[in-house]
mmCIF file of C-alpha atoms in Angstrom:
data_model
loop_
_atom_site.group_PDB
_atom_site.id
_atom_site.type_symbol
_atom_site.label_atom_id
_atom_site.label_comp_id
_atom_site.label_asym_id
_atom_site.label_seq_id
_atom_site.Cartn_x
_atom_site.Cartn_y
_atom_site.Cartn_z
ATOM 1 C CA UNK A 587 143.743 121.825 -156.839
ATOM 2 C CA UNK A 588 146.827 121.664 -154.739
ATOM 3 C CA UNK A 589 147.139 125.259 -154.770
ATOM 4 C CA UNK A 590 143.413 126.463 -153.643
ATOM 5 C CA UNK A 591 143.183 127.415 -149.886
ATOM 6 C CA UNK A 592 141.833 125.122 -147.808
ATOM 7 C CA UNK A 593 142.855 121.720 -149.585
ATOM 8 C CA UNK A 594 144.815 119.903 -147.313
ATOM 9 C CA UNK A 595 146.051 115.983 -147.688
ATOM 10 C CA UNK A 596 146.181 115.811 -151.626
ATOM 11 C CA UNK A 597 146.001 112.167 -152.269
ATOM 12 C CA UNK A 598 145.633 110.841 -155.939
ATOM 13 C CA UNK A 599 144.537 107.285 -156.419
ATOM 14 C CA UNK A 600 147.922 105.974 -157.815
ATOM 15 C CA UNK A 601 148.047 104.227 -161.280
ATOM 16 C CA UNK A 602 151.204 101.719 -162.132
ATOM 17 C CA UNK A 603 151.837 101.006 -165.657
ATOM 18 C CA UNK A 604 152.625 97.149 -165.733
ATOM 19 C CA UNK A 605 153.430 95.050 -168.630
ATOM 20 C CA UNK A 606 150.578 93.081 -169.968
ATOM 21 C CA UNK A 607 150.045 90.569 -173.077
ATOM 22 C CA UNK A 608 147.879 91.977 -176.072
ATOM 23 C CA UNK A 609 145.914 89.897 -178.237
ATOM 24 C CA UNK A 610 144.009 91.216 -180.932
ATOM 25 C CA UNK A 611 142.356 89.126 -182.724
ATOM 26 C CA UNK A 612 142.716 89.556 -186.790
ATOM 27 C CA UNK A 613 139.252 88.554 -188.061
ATOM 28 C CA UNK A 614 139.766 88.739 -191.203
ATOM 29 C CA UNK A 615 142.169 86.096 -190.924
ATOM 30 C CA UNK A 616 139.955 83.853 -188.836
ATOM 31 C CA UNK A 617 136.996 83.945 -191.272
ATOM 32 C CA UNK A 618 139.658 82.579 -194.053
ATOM 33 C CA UNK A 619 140.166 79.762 -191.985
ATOM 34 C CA UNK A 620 136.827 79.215 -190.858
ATOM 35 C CA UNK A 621 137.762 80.359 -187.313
ATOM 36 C CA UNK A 622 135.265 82.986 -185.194
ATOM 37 C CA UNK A 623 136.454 85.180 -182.093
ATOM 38 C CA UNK A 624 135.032 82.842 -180.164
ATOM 39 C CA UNK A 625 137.118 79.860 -181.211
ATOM 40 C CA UNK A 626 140.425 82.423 -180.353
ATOM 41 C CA UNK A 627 138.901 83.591 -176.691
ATOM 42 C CA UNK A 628 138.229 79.822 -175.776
ATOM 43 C CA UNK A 629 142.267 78.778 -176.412
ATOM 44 C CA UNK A 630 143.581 81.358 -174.972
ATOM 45 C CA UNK A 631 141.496 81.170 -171.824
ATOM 46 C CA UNK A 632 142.285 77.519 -171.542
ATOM 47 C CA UNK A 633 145.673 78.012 -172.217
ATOM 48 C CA UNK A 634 146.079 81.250 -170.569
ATOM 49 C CA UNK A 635 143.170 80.582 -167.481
ATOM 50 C CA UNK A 636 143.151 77.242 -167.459
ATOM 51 C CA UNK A 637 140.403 74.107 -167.254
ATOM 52 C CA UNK A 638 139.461 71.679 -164.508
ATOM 53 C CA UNK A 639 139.643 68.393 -166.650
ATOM 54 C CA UNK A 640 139.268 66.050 -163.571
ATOM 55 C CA UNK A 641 139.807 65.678 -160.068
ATOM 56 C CA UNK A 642 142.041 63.389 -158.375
ATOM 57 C CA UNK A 643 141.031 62.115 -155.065
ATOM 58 C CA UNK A 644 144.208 61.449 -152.532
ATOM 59 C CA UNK A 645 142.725 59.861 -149.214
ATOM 60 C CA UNK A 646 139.587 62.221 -147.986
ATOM 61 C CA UNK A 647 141.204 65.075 -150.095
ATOM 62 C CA UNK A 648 140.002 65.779 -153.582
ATOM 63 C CA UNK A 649 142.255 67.969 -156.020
ATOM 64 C CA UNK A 650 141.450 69.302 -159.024
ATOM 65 C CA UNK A 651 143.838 68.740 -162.328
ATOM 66 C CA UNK A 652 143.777 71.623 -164.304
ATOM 67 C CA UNK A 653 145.553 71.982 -168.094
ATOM 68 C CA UNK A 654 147.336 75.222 -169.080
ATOM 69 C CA UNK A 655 150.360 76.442 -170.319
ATOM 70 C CA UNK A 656 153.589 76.554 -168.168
ATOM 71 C CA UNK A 657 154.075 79.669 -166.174
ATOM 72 C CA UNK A 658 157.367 80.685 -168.146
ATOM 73 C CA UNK A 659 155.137 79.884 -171.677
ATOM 74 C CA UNK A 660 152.167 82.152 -170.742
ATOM 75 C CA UNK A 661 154.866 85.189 -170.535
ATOM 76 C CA UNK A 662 156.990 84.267 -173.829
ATOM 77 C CA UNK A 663 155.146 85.730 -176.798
ATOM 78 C CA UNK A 664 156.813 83.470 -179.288
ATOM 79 C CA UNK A 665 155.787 80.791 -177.143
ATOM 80 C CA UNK A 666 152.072 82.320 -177.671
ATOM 81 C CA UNK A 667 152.364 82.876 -181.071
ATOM 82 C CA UNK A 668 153.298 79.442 -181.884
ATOM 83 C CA UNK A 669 150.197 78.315 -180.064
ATOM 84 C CA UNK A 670 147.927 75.975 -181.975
ATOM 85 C CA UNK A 671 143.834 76.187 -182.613
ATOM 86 C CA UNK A 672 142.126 73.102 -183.921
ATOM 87 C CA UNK A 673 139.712 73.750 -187.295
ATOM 88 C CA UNK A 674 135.919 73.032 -187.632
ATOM 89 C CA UNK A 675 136.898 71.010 -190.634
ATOM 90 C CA UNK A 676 140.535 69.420 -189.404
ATOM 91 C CA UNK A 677 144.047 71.211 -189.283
ATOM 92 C CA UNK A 678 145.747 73.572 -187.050
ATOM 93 C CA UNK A 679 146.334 77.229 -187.367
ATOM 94 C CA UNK A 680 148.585 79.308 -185.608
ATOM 95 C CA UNK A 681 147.867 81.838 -183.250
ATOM 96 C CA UNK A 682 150.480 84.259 -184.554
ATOM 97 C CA UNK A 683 148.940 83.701 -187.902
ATOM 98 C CA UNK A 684 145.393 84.828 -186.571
ATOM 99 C CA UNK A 685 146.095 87.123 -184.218
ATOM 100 C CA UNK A 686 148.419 89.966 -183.221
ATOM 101 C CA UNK A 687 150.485 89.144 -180.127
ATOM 102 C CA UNK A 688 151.994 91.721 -178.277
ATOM 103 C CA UNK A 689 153.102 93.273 -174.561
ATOM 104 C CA UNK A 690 151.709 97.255 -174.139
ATOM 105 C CA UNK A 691 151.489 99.012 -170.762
ATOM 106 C CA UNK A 692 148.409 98.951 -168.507
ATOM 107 C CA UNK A 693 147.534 100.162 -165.048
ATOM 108 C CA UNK A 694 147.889 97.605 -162.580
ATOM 109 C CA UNK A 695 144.416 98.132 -161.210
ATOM 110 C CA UNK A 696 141.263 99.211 -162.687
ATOM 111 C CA UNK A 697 138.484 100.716 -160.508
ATOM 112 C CA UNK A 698 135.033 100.901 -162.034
ATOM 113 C CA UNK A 699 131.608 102.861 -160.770
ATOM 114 C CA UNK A 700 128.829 102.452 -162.463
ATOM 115 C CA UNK A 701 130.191 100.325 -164.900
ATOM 116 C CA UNK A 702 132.901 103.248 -165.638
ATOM 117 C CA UNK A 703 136.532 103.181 -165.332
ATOM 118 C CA UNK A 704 137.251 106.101 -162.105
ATOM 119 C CA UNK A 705 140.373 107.619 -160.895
ATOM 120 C CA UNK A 706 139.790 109.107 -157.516
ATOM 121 C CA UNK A 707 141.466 112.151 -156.375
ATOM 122 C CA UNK A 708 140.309 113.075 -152.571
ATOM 123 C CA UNK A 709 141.516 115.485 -150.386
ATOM 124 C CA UNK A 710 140.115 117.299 -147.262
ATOM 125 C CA UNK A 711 139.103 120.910 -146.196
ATOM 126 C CA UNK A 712 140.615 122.568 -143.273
ATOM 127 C CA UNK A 713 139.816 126.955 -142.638
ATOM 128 C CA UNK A 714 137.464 127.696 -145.069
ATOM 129 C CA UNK A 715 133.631 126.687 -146.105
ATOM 130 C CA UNK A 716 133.938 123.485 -147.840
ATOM 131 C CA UNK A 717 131.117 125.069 -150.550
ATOM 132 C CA UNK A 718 133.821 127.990 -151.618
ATOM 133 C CA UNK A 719 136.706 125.311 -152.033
ATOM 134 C CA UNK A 720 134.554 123.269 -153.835
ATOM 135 C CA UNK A 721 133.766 126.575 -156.239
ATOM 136 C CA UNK A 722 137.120 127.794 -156.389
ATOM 137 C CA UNK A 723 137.882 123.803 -157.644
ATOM 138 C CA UNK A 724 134.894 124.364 -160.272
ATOM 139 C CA UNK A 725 136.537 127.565 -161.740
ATOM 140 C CA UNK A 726 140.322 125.608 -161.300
ATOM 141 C CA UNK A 727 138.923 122.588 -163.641
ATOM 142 C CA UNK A 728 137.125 124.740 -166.104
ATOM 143 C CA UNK A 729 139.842 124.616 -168.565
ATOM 144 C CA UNK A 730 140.900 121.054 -167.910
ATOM 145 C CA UNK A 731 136.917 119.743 -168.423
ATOM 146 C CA UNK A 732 137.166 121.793 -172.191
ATOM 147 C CA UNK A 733 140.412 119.569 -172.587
ATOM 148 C CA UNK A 734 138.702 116.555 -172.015
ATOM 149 C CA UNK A 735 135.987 117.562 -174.331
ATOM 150 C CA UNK A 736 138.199 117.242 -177.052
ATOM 151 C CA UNK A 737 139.623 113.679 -176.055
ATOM 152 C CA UNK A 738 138.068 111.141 -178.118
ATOM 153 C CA UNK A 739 136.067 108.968 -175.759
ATOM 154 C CA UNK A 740 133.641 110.034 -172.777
ATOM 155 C CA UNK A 741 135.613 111.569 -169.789
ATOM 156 C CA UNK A 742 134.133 113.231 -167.316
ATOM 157 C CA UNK A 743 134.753 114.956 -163.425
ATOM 158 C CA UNK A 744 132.522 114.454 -160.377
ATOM 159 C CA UNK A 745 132.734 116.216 -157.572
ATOM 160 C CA UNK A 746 131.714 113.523 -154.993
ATOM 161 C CA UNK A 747 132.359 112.861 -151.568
ATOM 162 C CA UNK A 748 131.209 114.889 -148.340
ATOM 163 C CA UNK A 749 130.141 117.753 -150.713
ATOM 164 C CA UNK A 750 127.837 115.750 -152.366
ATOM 165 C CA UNK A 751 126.185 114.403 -149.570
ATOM 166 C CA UNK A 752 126.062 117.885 -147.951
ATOM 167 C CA UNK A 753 124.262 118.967 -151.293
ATOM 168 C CA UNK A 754 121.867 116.015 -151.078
ATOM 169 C CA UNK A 755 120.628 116.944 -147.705
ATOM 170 C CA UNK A 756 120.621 120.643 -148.260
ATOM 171 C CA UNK A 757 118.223 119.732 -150.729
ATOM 172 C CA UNK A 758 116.520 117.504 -148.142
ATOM 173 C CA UNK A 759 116.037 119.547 -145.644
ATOM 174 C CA UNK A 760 114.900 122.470 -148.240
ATOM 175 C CA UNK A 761 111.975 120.546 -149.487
ATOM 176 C CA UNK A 762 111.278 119.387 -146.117
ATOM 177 C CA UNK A 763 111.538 122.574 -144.732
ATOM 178 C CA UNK A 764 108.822 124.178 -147.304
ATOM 179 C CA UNK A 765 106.444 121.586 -146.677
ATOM 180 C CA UNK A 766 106.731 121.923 -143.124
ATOM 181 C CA UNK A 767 106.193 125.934 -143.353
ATOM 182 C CA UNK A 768 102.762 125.048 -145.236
ATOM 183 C CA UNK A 769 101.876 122.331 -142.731
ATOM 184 C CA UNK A 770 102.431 125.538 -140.363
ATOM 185 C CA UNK A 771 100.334 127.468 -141.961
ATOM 186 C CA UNK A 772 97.680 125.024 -142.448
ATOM 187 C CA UNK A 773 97.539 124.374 -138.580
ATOM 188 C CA UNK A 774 97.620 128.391 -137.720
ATOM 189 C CA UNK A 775 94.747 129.092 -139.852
ATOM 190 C CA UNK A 776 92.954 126.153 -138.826
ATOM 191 C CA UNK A 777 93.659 127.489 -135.257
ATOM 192 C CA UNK A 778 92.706 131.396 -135.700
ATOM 193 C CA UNK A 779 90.129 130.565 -138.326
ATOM 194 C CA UNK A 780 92.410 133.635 -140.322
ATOM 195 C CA UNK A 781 94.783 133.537 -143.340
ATOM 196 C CA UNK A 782 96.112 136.555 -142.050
ATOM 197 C CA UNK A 783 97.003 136.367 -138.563
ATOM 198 C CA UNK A 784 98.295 132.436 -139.446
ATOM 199 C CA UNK A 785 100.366 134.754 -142.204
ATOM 200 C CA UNK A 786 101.467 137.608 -139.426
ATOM 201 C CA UNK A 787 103.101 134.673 -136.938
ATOM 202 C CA UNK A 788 105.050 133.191 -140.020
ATOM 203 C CA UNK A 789 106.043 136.841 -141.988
ATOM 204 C CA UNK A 790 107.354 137.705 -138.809
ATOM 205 C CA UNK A 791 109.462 134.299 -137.773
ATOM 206 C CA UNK A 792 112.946 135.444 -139.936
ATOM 207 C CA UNK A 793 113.971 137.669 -136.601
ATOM 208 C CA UNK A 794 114.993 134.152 -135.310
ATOM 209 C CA UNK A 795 117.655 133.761 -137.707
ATOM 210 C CA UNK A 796 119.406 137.446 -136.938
ATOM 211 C CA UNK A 797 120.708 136.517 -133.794
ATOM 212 C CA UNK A 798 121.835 132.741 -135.519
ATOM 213 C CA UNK A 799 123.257 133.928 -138.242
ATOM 214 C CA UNK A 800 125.456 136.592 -135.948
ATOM 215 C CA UNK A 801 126.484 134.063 -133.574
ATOM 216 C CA UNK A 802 127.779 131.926 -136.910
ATOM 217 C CA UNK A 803 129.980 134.522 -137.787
ATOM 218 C CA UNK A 804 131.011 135.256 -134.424
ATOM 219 C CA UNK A 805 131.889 132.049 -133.625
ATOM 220 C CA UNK A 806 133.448 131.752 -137.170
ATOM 221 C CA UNK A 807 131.622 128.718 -138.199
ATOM 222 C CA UNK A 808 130.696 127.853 -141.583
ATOM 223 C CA UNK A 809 127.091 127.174 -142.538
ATOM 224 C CA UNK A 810 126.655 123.708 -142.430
ATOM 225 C CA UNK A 811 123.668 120.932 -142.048
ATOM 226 C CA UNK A 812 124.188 121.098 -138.314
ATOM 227 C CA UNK A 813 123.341 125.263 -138.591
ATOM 228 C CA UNK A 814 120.409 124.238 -140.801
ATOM 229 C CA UNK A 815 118.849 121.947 -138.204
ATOM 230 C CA UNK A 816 119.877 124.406 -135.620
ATOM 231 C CA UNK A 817 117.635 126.974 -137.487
ATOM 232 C CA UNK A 818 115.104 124.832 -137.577
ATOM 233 C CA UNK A 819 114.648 123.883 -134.256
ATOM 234 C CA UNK A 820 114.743 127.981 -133.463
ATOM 235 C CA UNK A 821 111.892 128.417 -136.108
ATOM 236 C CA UNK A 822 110.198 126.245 -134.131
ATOM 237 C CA UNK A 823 110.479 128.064 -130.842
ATOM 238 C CA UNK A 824 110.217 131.436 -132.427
ATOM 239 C CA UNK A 825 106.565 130.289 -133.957
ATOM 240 C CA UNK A 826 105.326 129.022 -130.769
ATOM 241 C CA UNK A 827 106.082 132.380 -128.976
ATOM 242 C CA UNK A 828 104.292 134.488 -131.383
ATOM 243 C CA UNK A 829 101.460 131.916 -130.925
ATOM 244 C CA UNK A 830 102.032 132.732 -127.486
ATOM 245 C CA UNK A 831 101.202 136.330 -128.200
ATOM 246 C CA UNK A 832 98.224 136.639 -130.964
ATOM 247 C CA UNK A 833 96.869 134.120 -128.685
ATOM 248 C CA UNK A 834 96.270 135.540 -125.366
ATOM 249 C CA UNK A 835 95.184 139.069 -127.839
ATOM 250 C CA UNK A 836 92.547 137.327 -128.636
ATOM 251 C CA UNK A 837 91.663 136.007 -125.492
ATOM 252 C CA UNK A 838 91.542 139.403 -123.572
ATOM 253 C CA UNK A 839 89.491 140.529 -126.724
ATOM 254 C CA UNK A 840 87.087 137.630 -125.997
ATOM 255 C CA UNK A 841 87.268 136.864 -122.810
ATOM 256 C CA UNK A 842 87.915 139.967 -120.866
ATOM 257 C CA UNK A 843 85.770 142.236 -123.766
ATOM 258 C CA UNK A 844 88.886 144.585 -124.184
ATOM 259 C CA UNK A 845 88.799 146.561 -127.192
ATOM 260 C CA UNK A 846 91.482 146.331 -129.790
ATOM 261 C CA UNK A 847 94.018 149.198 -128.715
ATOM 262 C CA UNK A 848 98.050 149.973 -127.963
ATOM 263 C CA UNK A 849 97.191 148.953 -124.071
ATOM 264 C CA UNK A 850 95.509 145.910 -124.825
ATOM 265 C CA UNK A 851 98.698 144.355 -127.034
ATOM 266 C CA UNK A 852 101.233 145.683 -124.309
ATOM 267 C CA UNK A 853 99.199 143.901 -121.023
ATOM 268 C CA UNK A 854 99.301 141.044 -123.431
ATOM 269 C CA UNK A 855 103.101 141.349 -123.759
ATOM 270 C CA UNK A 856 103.412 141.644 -120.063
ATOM 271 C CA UNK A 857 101.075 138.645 -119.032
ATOM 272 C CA UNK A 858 103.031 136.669 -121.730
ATOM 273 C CA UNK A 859 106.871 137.608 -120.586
ATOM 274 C CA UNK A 860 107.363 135.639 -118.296
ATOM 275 C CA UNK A 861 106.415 132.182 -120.310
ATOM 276 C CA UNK A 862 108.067 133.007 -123.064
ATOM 277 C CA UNK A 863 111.470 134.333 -121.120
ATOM 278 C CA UNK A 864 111.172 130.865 -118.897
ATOM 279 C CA UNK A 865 110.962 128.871 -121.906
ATOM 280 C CA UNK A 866 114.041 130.283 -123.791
ATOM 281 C CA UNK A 867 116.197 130.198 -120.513
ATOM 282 C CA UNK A 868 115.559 126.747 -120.133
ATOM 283 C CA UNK A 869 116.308 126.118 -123.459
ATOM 284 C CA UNK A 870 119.251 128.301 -124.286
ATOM 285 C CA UNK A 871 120.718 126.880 -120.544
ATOM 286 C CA UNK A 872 120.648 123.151 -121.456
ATOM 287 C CA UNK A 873 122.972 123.984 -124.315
ATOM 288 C CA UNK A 874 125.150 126.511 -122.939
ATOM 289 C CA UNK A 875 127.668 123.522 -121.912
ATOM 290 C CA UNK A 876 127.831 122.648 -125.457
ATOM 291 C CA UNK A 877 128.598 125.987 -126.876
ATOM 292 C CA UNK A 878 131.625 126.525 -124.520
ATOM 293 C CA UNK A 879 133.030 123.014 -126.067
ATOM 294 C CA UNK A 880 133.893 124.191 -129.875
ATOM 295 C CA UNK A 881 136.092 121.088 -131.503
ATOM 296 C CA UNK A 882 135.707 118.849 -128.440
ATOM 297 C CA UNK A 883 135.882 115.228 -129.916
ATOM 298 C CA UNK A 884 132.248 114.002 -130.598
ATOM 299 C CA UNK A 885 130.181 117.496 -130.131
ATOM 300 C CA UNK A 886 130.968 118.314 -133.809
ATOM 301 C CA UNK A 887 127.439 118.803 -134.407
ATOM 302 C CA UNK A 888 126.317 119.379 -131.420
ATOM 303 C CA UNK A 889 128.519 122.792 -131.490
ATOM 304 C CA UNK A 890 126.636 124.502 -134.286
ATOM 305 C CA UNK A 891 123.541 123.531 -133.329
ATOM 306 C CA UNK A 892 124.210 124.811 -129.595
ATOM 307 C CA UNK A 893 125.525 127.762 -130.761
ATOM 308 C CA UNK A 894 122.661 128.810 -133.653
ATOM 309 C CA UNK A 895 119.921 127.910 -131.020
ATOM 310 C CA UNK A 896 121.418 129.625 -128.316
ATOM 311 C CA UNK A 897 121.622 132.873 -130.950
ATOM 312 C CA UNK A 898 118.818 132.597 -132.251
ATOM 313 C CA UNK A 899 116.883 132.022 -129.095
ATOM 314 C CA UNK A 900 118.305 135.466 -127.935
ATOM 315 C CA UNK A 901 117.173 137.451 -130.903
ATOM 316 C CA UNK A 902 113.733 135.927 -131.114
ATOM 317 C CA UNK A 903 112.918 136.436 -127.797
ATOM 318 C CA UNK A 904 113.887 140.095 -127.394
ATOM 319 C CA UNK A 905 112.460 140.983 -131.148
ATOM 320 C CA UNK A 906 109.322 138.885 -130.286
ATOM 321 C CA UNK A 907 107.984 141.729 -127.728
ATOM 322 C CA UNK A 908 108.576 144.159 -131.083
ATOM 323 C CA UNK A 909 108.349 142.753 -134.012
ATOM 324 C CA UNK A 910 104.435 140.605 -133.549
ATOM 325 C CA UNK A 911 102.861 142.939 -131.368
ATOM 326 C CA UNK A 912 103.752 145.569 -134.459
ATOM 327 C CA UNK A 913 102.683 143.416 -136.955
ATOM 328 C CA UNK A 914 99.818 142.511 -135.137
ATOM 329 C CA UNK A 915 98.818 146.715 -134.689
ATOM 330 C CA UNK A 916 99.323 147.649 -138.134
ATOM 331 C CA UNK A 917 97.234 144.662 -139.857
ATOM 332 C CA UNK A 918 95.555 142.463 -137.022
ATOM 333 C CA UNK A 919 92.495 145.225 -136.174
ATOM 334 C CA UNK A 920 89.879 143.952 -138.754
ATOM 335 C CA UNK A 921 90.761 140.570 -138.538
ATOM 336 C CA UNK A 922 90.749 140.410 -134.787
ATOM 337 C CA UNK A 923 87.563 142.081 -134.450
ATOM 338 C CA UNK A 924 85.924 139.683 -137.021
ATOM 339 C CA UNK A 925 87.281 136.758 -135.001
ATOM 340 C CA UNK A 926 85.636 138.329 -131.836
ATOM 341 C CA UNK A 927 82.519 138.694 -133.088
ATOM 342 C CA UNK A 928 82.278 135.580 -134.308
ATOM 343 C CA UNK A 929 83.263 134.201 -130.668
ATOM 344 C CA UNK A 930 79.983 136.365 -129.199
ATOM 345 C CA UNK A 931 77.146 136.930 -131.720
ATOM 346 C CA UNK A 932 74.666 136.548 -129.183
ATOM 347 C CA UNK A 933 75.781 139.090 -126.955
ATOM 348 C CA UNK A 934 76.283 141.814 -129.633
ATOM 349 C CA UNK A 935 73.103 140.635 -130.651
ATOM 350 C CA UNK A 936 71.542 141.239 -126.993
ATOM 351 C CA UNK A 937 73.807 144.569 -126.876
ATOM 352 C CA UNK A 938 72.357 145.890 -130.270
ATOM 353 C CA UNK A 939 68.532 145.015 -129.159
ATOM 354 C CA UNK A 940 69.172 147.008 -126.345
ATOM 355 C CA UNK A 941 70.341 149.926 -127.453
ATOM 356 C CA UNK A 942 66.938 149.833 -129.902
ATOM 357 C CA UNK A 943 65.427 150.190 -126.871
#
């Protein structure tokens, strides 16, 4: 892992071997003398541990008197060995003769999550995306996880940590984000009373995230959950322009009885520039302090999300004049006429009576 670009302050949670006293119990020993595990794990603890037996009270100050072997005896395993247990039925047995007494080496501190024994190894990321360290770490441990397959035991490695989380909101905001594009879609139809045209002003919203995505890389930023909410928040403005747009079509199609045509969608455009211009400059201006601050202490999310609005704000808006009104040409006509109609019946009802006439 040391080696993979990017990974900067290695740090591996240290482990010292200390000496410890063994005891492993022989139970085929106890059962001959009439002896269970428990018997052996209740002298030890009280000679080991230790066992309030009383208190002693010394003026308004009440002590505890506790019995247990001497601090020197708990450390000498011949001491230990020549402990005694007391029989059910009378006598004493050794604990050398029941037991196996020993020192071995064990770490001198044991972390556990989720009820698992964990050594942590942490590092950060510094000049590159932390989702391609984190891959090139996958493909590093690929032959060490096929090692530990063969261990007896269960070992296992986690990638945790600010990945994780990142991964975990990614997924977040993915969900959220497909739900919202439905709730979208739901209100635009419910608004134009048409699948389609709710369907144009949504096919048509991706030209928001050219001019984000190129001011990313310009900026050489990484894609992040700061650039997701960024996006967001210019799919947002993006959708209410084109609103902006099939909108007032509709209304010089109803209201001023203009008939579907090229001149019709570009006096639209006109009568609709100036909104939609005022409304990005506003928008893109408010943040333009923030996207002149890149690594400023406390604007680490406010950067990206500056800087993807701000791009994709600029694309939007100049692709907007484009990209709906040609949409709206090519597969609007029917559609818009329907709506129309529907808007007047009695007039093209009065109109058709007339020309019977």
């Amino acid at each position: 892992v040391e080696q993979i670009s990017g990974v900067r302050d290695l740090y591996v949670e240290p482990q010292i071997l200390i000496d410890q006293v063994e005891i492993k119990p022989n139970r085929e020993a106890l059962a001959a003398r009439g002896l269970s595990v428990r018997d052996l794990a209740e002298t030890v603890n009280l000679a080991m541990g230790g066992e309030v037996v009383s208190r002693m009270q010394v003026g308004q100050m009440t002590y505890p008197i506790v019995v247990r072997l001497e601090d020197e005896d708990r450390s000498n395993l011949d001491q230990l060995r020549n402990l005694y247990l007391r029989r059910a039925g009378g006598g004493l047995v050794l604990l050398g003769d029941i037991a196996d007494v020993r020192v071995s080496k064990t770490a001198n501190n044991i972390n556990r999550e989720n009820v698992q024994r964990r050594i942590v190894v942490q590092h950060n990321v510094e000049g590159r995306p932390l989702g391609d360290v984190v891959d090139d770490i996958e493909r590093a441990l690929g032959p060490v996880r096929k090692r530990l397959s063969a261990l007896p035991g269960s070992y296992a490695i986690r990638i945790s940590g600010q990945f994780e989380a990142q991964e975990e909101a990614s997924r977040t905001i993915m969900i959220l984000s497909v739900a919202s594009l439905l709730a979208m879609l739901l209100i635009l139809y419910l608004h134009f009373q048409s699948l389609l045209l709710a369907s144009l002003v949504l096919i048509s919203r991706p030209i928001a995230f050219i001019g984000a995505v190129i001011y990313v890389v310009v900026t050489d930023q990484v894609v992040s959950i700061a650039t997701l909410v960024g996006l967001i928040a210019v799919l947002g403005v993006a959708t209410r322009n084109a609103i902006l747009l099939v909108d007032h079509y509709l209304h010089l199609m109803r209201e001023d009885g203009q008939p579907f045509s090229m001149e019709m969608i570009i006096q639209a455009g006109g009568e609709r520039a100036i909104p939609i211009l005022m409304s990005a400059l506003t928008s893109g201006i408010g943040l333009f302090p923030l996207a002149l601050a890149p690594g400023q202490p406390g604007r680490e999310i406010l950067y990206p999300v500056a800087t993807v609005v701000i791009g994709g704000l600029i694309s939007s808006t100049i692709l907007d004049f484009m990209v709906t009104p040609g949409l709206f040409w090519a597969f609007g006509r029917k559609e818009a006429e329907r709506l129309v109609r529907s808007f007047r019946p009695d007039e093209h009802e009065e109109l058709f009576v007339e020309d019977d006439s």
